[in-house]
mmCIF file of C-alpha atoms in Angstrom:
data_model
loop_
_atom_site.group_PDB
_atom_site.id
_atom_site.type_symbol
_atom_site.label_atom_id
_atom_site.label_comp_id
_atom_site.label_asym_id
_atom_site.label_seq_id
_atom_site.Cartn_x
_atom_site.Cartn_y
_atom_site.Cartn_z
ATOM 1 C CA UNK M 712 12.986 -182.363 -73.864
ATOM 2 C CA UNK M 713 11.209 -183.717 -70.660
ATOM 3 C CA UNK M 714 11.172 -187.004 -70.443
ATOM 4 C CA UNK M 715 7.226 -189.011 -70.711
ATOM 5 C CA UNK M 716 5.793 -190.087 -67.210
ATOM 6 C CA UNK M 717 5.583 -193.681 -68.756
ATOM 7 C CA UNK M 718 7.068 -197.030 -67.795
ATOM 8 C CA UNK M 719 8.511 -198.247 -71.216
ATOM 9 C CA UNK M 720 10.629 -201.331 -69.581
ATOM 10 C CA UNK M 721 7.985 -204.279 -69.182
ATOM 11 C CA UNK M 722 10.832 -207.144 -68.288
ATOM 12 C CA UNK M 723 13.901 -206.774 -65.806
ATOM 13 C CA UNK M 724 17.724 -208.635 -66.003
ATOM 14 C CA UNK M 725 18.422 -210.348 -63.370
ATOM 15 C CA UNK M 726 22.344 -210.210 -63.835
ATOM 16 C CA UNK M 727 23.760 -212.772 -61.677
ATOM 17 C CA UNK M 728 26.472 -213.794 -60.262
ATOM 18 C CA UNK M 729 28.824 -214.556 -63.262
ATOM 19 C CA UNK M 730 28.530 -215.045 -67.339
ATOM 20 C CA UNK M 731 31.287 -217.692 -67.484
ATOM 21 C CA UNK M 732 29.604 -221.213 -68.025
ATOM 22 C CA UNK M 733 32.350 -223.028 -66.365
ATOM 23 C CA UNK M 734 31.996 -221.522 -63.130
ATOM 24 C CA UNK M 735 28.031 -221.124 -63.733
ATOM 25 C CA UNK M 736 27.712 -224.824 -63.378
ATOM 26 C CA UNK M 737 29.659 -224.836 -60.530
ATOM 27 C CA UNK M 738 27.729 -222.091 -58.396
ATOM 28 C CA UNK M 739 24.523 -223.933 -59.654
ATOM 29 C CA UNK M 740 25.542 -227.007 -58.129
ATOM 30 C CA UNK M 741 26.719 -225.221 -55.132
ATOM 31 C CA UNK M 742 23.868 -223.041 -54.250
ATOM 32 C CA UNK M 743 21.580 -226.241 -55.062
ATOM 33 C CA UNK M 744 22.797 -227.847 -52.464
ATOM 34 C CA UNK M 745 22.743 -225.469 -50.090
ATOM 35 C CA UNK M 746 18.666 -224.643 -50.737
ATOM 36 C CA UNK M 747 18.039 -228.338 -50.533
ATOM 37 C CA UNK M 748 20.152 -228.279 -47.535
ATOM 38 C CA UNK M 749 18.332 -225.558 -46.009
ATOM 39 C CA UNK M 750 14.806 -226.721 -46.767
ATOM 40 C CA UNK M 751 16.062 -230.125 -45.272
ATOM 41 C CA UNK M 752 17.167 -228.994 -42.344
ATOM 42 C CA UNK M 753 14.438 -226.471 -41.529
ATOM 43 C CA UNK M 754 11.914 -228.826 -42.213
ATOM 44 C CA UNK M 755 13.680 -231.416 -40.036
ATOM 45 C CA UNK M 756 13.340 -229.035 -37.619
ATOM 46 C CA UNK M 757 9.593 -228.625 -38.013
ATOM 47 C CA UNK M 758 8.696 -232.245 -37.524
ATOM 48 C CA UNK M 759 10.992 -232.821 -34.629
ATOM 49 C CA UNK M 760 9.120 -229.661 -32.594
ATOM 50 C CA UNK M 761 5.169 -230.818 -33.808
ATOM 51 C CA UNK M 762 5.977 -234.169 -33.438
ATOM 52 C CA UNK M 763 7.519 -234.091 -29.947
ATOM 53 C CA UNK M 764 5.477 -232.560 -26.302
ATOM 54 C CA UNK M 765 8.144 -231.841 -24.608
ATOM 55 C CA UNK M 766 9.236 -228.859 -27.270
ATOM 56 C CA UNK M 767 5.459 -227.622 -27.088
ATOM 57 C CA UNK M 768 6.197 -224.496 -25.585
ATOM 58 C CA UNK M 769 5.989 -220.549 -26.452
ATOM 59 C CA UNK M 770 9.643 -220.553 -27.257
ATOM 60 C CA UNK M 771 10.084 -223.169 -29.740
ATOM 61 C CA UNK M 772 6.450 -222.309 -31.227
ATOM 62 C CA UNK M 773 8.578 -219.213 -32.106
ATOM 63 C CA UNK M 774 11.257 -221.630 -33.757
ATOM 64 C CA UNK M 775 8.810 -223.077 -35.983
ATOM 65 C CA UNK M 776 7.437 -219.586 -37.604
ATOM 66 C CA UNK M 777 11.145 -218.871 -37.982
ATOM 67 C CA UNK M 778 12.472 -222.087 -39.814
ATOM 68 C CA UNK M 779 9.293 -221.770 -41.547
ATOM 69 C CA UNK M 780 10.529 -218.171 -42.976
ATOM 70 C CA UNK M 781 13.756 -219.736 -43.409
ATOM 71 C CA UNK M 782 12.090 -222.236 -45.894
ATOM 72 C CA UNK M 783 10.081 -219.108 -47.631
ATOM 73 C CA UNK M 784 12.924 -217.118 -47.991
ATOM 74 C CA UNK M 785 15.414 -218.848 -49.876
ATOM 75 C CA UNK M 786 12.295 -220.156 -51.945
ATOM 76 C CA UNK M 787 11.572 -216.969 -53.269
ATOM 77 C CA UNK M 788 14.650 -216.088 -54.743
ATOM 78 C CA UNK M 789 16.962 -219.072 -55.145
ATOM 79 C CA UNK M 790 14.716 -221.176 -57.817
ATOM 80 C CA UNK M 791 14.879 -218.244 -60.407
ATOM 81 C CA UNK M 792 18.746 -218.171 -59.958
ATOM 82 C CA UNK M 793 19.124 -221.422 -60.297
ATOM 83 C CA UNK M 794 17.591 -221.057 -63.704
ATOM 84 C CA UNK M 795 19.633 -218.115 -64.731
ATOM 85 C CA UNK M 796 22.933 -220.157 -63.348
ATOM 86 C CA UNK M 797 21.589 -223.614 -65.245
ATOM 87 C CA UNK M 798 19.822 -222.114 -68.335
ATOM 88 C CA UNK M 799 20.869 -218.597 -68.568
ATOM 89 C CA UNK M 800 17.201 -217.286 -68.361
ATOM 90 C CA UNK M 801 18.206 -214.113 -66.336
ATOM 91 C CA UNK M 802 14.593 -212.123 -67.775
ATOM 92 C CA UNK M 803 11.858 -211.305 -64.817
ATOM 93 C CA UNK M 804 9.103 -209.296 -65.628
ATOM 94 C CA UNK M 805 8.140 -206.153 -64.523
ATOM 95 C CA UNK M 806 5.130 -208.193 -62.466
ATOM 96 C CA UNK M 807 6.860 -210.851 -61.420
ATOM 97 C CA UNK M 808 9.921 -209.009 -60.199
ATOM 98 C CA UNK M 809 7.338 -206.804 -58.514
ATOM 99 C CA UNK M 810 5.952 -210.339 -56.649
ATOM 100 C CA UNK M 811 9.696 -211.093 -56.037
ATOM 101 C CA UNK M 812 10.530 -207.950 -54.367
ATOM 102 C CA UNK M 813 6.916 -207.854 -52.079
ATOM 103 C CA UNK M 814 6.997 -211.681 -51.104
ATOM 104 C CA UNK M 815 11.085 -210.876 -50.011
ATOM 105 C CA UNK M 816 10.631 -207.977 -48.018
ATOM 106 C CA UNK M 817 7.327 -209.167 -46.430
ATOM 107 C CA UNK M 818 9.496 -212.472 -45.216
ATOM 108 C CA UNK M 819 12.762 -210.405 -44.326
ATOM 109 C CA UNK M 820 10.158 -208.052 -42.458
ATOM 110 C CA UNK M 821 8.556 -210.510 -40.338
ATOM 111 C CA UNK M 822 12.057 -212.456 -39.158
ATOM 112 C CA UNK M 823 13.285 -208.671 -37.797
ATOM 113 C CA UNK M 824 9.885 -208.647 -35.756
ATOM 114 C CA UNK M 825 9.716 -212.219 -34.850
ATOM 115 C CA UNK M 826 13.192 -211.854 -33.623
ATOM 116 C CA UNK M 827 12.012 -209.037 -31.523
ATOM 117 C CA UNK M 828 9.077 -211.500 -30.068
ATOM 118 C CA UNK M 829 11.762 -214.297 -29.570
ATOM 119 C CA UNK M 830 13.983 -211.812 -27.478
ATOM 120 C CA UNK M 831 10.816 -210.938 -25.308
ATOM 121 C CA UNK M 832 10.104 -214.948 -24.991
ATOM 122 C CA UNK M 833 13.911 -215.334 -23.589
ATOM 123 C CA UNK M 834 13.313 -212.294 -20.936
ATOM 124 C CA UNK M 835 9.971 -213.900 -19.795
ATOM 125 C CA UNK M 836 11.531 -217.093 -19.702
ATOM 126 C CA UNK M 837 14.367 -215.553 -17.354
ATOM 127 C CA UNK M 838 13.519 -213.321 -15.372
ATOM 128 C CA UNK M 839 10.114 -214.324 -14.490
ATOM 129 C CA UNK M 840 10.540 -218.553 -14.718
ATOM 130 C CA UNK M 841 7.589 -219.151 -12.065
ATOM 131 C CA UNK M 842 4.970 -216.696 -14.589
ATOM 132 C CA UNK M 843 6.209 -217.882 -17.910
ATOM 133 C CA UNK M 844 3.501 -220.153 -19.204
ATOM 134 C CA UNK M 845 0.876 -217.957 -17.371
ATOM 135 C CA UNK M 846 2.129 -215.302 -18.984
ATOM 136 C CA UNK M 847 3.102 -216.310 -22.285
ATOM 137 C CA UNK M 848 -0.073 -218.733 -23.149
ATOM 138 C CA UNK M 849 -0.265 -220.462 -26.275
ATOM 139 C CA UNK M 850 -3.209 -217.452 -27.051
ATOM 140 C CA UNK M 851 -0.561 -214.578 -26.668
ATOM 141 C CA UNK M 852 1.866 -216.265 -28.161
ATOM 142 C CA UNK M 853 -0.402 -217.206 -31.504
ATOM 143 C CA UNK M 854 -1.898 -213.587 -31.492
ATOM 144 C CA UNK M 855 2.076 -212.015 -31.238
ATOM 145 C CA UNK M 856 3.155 -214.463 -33.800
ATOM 146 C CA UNK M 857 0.083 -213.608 -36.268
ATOM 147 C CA UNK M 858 1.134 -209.866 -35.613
ATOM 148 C CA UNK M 859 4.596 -209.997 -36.784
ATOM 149 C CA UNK M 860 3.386 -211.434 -39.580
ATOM 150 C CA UNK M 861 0.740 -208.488 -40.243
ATOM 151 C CA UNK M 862 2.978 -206.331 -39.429
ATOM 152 C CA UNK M 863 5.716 -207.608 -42.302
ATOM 153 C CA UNK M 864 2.704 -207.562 -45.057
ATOM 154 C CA UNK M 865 2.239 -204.041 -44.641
ATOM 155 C CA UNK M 866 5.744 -202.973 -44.315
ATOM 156 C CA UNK M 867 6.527 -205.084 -47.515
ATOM 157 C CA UNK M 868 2.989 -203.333 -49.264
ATOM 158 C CA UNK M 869 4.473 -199.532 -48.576
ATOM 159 C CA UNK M 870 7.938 -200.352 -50.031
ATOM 160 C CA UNK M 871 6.513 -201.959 -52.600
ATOM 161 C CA UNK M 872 3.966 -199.463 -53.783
ATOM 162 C CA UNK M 873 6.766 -196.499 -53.451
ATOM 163 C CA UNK M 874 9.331 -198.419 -55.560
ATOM 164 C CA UNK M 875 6.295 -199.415 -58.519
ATOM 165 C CA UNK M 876 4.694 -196.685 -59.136
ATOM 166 C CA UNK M 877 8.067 -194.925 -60.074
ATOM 167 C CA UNK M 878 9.428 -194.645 -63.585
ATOM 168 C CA UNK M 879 11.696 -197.368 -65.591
ATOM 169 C CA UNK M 880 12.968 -195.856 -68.971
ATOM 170 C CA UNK M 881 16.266 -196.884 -69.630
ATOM 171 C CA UNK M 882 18.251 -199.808 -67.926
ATOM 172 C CA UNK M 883 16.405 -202.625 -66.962
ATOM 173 C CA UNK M 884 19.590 -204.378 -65.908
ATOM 174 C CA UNK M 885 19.309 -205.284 -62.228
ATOM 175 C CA UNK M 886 22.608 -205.725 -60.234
ATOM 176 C CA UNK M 887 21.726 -208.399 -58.230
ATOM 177 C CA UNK M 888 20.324 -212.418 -58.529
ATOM 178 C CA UNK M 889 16.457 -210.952 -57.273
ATOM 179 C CA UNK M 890 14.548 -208.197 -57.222
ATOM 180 C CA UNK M 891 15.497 -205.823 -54.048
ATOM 181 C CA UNK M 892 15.390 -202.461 -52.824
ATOM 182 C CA UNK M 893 18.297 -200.857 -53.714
ATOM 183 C CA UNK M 894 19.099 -201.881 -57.109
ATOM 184 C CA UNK M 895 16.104 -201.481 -58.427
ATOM 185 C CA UNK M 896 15.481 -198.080 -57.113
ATOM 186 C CA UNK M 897 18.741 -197.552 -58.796
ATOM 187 C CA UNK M 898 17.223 -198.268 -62.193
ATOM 188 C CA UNK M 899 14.527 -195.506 -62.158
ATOM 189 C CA UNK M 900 14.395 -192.742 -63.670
ATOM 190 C CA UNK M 901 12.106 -190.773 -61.820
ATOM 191 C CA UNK M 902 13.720 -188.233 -58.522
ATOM 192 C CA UNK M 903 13.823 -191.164 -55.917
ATOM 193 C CA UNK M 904 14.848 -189.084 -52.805
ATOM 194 C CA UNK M 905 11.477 -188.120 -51.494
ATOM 195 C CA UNK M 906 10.396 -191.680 -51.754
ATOM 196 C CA UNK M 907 13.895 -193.561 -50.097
ATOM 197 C CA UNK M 908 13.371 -190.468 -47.301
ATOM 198 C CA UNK M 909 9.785 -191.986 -46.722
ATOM 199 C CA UNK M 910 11.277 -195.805 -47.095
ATOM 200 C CA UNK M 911 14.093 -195.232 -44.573
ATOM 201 C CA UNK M 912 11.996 -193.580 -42.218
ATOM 202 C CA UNK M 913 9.770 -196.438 -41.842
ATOM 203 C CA UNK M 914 11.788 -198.917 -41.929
ATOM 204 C CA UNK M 915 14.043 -197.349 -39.446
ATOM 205 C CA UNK M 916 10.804 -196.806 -36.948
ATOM 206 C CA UNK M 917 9.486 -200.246 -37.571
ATOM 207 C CA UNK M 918 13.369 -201.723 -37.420
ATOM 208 C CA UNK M 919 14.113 -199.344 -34.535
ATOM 209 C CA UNK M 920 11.296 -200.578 -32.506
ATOM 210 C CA UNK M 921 12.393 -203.741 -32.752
ATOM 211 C CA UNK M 922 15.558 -203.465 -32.049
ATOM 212 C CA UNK M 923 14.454 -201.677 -28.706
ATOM 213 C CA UNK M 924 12.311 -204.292 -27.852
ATOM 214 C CA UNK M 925 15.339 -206.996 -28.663
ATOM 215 C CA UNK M 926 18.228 -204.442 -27.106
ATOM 216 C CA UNK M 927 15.827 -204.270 -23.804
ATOM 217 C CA UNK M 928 14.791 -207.653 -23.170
ATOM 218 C CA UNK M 929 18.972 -208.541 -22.980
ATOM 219 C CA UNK M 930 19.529 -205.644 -20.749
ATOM 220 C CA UNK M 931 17.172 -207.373 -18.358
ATOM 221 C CA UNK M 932 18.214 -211.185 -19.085
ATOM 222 C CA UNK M 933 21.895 -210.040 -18.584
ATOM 223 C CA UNK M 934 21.030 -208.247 -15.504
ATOM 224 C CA UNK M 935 19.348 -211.190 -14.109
ATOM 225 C CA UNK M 936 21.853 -213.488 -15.220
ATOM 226 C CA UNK M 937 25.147 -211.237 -13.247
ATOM 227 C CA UNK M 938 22.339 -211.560 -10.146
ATOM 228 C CA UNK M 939 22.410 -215.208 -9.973
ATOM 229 C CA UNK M 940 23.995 -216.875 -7.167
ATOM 230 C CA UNK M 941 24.540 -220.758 -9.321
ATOM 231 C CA UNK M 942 27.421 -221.244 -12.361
ATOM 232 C CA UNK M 943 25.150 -223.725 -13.222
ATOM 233 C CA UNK M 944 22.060 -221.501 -13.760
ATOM 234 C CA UNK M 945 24.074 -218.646 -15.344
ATOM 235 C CA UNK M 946 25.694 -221.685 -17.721
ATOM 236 C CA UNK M 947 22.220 -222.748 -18.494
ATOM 237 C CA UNK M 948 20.379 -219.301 -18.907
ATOM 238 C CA UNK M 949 23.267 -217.826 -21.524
ATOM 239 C CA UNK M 950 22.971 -221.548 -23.093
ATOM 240 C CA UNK M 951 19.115 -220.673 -24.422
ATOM 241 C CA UNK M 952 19.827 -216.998 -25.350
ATOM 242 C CA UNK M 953 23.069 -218.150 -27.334
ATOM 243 C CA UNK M 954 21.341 -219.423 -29.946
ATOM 244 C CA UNK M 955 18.768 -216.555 -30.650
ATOM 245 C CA UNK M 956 21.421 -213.916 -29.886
ATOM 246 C CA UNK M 957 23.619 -215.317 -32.509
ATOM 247 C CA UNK M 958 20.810 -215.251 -34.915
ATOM 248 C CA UNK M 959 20.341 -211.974 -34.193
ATOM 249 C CA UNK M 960 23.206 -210.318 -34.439
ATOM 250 C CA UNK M 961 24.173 -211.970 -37.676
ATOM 251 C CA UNK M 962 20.344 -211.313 -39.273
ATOM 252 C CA UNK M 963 20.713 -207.830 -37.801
ATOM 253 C CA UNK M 964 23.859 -206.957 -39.364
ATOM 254 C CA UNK M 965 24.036 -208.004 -42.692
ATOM 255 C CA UNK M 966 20.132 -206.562 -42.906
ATOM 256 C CA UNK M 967 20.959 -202.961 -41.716
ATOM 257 C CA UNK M 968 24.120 -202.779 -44.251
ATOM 258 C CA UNK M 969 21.638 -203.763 -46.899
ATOM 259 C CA UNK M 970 19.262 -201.375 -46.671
ATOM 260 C CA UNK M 971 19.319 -198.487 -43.500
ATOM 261 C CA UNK M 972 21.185 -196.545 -46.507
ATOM 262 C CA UNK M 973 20.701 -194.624 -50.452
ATOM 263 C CA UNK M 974 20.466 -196.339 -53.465
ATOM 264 C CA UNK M 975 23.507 -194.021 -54.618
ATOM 265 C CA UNK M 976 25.851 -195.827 -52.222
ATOM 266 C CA UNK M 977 24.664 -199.413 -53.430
ATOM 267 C CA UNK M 978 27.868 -201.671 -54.665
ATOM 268 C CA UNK M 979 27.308 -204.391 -56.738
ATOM 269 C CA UNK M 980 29.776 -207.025 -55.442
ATOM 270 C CA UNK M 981 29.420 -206.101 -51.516
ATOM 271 C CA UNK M 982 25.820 -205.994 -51.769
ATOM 272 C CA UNK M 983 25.766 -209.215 -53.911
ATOM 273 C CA UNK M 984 27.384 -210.768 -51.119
ATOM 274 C CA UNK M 985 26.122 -209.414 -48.367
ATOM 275 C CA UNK M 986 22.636 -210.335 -49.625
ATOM 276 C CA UNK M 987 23.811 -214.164 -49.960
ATOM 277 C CA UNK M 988 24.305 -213.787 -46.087
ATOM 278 C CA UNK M 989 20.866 -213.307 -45.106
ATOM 279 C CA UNK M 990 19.300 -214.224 -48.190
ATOM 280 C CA UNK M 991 20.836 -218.242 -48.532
ATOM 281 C CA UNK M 992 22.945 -218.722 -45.807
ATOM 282 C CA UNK M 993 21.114 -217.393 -42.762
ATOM 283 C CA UNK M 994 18.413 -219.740 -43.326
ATOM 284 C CA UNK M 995 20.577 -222.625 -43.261
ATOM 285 C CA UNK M 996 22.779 -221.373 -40.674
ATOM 286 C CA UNK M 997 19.975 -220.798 -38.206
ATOM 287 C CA UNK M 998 18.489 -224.346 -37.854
ATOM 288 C CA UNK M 999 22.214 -225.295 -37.314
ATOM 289 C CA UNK M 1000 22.734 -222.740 -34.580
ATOM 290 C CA UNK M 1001 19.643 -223.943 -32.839
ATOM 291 C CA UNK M 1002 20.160 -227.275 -32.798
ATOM 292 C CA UNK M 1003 24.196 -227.380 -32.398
ATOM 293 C CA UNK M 1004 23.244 -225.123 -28.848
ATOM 294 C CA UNK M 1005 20.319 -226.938 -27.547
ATOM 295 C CA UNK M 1006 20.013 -230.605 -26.029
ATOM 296 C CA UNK M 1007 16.512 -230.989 -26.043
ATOM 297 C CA UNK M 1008 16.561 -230.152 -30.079
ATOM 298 C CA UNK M 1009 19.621 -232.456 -30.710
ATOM 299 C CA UNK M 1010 17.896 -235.096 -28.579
ATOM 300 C CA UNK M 1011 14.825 -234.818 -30.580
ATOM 301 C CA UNK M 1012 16.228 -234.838 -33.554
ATOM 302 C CA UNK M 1013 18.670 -237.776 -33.056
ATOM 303 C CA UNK M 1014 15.336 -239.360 -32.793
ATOM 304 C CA UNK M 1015 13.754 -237.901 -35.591
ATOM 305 C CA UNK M 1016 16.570 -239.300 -37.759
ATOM 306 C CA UNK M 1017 17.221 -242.606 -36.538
ATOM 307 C CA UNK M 1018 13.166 -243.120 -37.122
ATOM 308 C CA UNK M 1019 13.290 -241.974 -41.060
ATOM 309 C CA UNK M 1020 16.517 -244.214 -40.795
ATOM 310 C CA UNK M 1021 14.442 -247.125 -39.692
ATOM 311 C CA UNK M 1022 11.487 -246.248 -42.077
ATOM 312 C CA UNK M 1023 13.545 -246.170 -45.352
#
């Protein structure tokens, strides 16, 4: 009998990350900590740059729309596991998982193309010092940051459309703590190969391209670097690409594991923590990079800190 071309599952299950309430608690506690850790810190970050001239410059303009994804990003999917973890409410329906899955891949969409922007900042910075501020003017730099940002709705808009207008009969059981890609792809039952085809390609242009742009940009910083005559100036140079480059690679890799692949080769307990990689601890990890590697941050906030000190 062929099977209706009707959505009959109005409500999705979050599963989780474990049943048992002893060790529920515990990961609730945990993973509290961590988000208010990460909003904390990323917001500490945000003051210290508005709130100091001397950081009022294209690259840490850049810093601020990424600690301000950092913030979004947890926020969008941490809250609702919380709530499973603390009440076990795992249910999300079909519209708000929907919201879930757009708002996550719009945010995870505009990091891999504001990374691509920050790379460009660093070669500018490098290998044309004397031009930077002509060339990257606070205009450019609010018109490229407003882009990635487009550029992230849409992406977010196709996948979302594709994976929502499919078919959900039978299992609404979704292997992970959110709403993502692969698992619930995995959960339709409607032919999903034409559609992941069409999803992979795009992503893989739009990631691709940014990539390029990212992969480029080092290929000229390095070259410039191995050119320069000073330790002091090559010390200094791979001191403000450390930071972004580490960010990079560790956004990069756990993102391309996640999804430049099938749903048929999805694995609930790598995925589940792979995801936590990018997902919870990137964003706290990145403000920590940043600031740990730079002196004019860790000045700035040393003085950010000892003034909240003095306030309370």
């Amino acid at each position: 009998m062929e099977r209706a071309n009707v959505s009959t599952v109005s409500e999705f299950i979050l599963v989780g990350l474990s049943d048992a309430p002893e060790v529920r608690f515990l990961l609730f506690v945990l993973f509290l900590l961590i988000y208010l850790a990460t909003l904390a810190s990323n917001i500490t970050i945000l003051i210290a740059i508005s709130t100091d001239t001397r950081l009022h410059n294209p690259m840490y303009f850049f810093l601020c729309n990424l600690s301000f994804l950092d913030i979004l990003c947890p926020t969008i999917t941490v809250p609702k596991m919380l709530e499973a973890l603390l009440f076990e409410n795992k249910v999300i329906s079909f519209t708000g998982c929907m919201l879930q899955l757009f708002f996550f891949i719009d945010i995870v969409g505009t990091e891999i193309f504001l990374l691509a922007v920050m790379a460009y900042d660093r070669y500018i910075a490098i290998c044309h010092p004397l031009q930077y501020m002509n060339i990257l003017n606070m205009k450019l730099c609010a018109h490229l940051a407003i882009g990635t940002w487009i550029a992230g709705f849409l992406n977010s808009l196709l996948h979302t459309s594709f994976i929502f207008t499919l078919f959900f009969c039978d299992s609404n059981k979704v292997d992970q703590y959110y709403c993502d890609i692969p698992p619930v792809l995995a959960l339709s039952c409607s032919p999903t190969y034409t559609r992941e085809l069409v999803i992979l390609t795009v992503a893989g242009i739009l990631g691709s391209s940014a990539f390029l742009v990212t992969l480029i940009s080092y290929v000229y910083i390095l070259l410039t670097i191995l050119c320069m005559n000073s330790a002091e100036g090559r010390h200094k140079a791979f001191s403000t690409c450390g930071s972004h480059l580490t960010v990079v690679c560790l956004f990069y890799g756990t993102t391309i594991y996640t999804y430049v692949r099938t749903s048929s080769s999805y694995s609930l307990n790598q995925d589940r923590i792979v995801s936590m990689l990018y997902g919870i601890f990137t964003p706290l990890l990145n403000p920590l990079i940043y600031s740990l590697r730079n002196k004019e941050v860790k000045c700035t906030l040393r003085r950010v800190t000892s003034q909240v000190r003095t306030a309370l």
